[in-house]
Amino acid sequence: MNMHSSNAATAEEAIAAQEALPPLTNEEATQVAMSNTLLTPRFYTTDFDEMDAIDVSSVRDEWDVLIGQMKADPNKGHFKKNEDWDTVDWDGMEPKLKAEFIDFLISSCTAEFSGCVLYKEMKRRGSNKDITELFQLMARDEARHAGFINDALREAGIAVNLGFLTQAKKYTYFRPKFIYYATYLSEKIGYARYITIFRHLEAHPEHRFHPIFKWFCEWCNDEFSHGEAFALLLKTDPKLTQTWANRMWIKFFLTAVFSTMWVRDHQRPEFHKALGVDPKWYGQEVFRKTSEISKQVFPMTLDIDHPRWEPTLNRMQDANVQIAEGRKQGGVAGWAKRMVGSAKAGFAFVSLLTIPVEKNAVPDSPRLEPAY
Ligand SMILES: [Fe+2]
Ligand SMILES: [Fe+2]
């Protein structure tokens, strides 16, 4: 019997465990995971030498505690189906919900695996013990998460081919500092998303239409510690969060990450209906938690209660519907529709950037524990 990805000590072992499972016709799922649009999870590459040169001595005490927690590996063996995994009636699931839920699983699996690929590569290329150790631990977690989502997909007769994705998906280059901002935020927003759904379903178990949601609590704790690691990395170089230009970049990334989530979630109305969640409430709730957490290291938060915030996000969402319609329609008229939609989305994004931020005095020590 081969090892299961949930017990793997490294990302490589977890991926191998997934690859060893019986093959499935997974071309469609892999194709979805392969797509690169503004709204689909991407794979990233960066200047690994620059990242390898980070000196963590200024945050040594907090660093060692965090690495110690991650090495203790409280979630080893957790991401595996057990007796809590209720039977899923895939055939009986309402077709629209099924399509949206599968899309959600594929996109989540790709996002988890995107982290794994980036972290694994940093570990492989680096020689700085602190950095390689951290990235190896984070790659391990993300590979387990991706493997577990794939286990859920397999029951529906599909799976994402992780080995193939690593080879064939296009990689986007980001400078290290952009990796810090984007990855810090995606880990923390990942925590906020998972915990918000988990708490909601704790209160309303009748909406738990799939067992995977029962695993979200421990899951989000992994994402929380990954975010903590990036908060410490950001702390090693005060310039990253203090200069005027970098503060503008932080505002840009906050706006991009929040608005992408809003638009992406609004593409799955049936999924949110089944969960008993209003996507607007959910979006704002996740933004609120993420903003609160990000005060640990970012010198500002977005004003998500500003009168222009929600209406502008909705305009962006409408523009996105127009782009999708244009793509479907094809031809010159479809192309024109897409262009108009893209211009509208662009204007909406710029408009979001003009909303004044709320300043924040960053604490000396960034470390937090999951509190939601
Ligand atoms: Fe993850
Ligand atoms: Fe993560």
PDB file of N, CA and C and ligand atoms in Angstrom, residues 112 141-142 145 187 194 219 223 226, ligand 1:
ATOM      1  N   GLU A 112      -3.849  25.908  -4.546  1.00  0.00           N
ATOM      2  CA  GLU A 112      -3.018  25.218  -3.552  1.00  0.00           C
ATOM      3  C   GLU A 112      -1.726  24.741  -4.212  1.00  0.00           C
ATOM      4  N   ASP A 141       2.772  21.315   3.072  1.00  0.00           N
ATOM      5  CA  ASP A 141       1.365  21.567   3.410  1.00  0.00           C
ATOM      6  C   ASP A 141       0.525  21.750   2.153  1.00  0.00           C
ATOM      7  N   GLU A 142       1.010  22.556   1.213  1.00  0.00           N
ATOM      8  CA  GLU A 142       0.207  22.855   0.020  1.00  0.00           C
ATOM      9  C   GLU A 142       0.008  21.600  -0.832  1.00  0.00           C
ATOM     10  N   HIS A 145      -2.742  19.721   0.753  1.00  0.00           N
ATOM     11  CA  HIS A 145      -4.037  20.354   0.491  1.00  0.00           C
ATOM     12  C   HIS A 145      -4.511  20.031  -0.935  1.00  0.00           C
ATOM     13  N   GLU A 187      -2.306  33.938   1.329  1.00  0.00           N
ATOM     14  CA  GLU A 187      -2.353  33.024   2.483  1.00  0.00           C
ATOM     15  C   GLU A 187      -3.361  33.533   3.525  1.00  0.00           C
ATOM     16  N   TYR A 194     -11.533  30.237   4.369  1.00  0.00           N
ATOM     17  CA  TYR A 194     -11.809  28.905   4.920  1.00  0.00           C
ATOM     18  C   TYR A 194     -12.498  29.006   6.287  1.00  0.00           C
ATOM     19  N   TRP A 219      -7.288  23.210   8.162  1.00  0.00           N
ATOM     20  CA  TRP A 219      -6.775  23.680   6.881  1.00  0.00           C
ATOM     21  C   TRP A 219      -6.383  25.154   6.977  1.00  0.00           C
ATOM     22  N   GLU A 223      -2.801  27.681   6.504  1.00  0.00           N
ATOM     23  CA  GLU A 223      -2.662  28.909   5.704  1.00  0.00           C
ATOM     24  C   GLU A 223      -2.275  30.075   6.611  1.00  0.00           C
ATOM     25  N   HIS A 226       1.412  29.971   7.185  1.00  0.00           N
ATOM     26  CA  HIS A 226       2.158  30.398   5.989  1.00  0.00           C
ATOM     27  C   HIS A 226       2.163  31.931   5.901  1.00  0.00           C
TER      28      HIS A 226
HETATM   29 FE    FE B   1      -2.989  25.536   1.252  1.00  0.00          FE
END
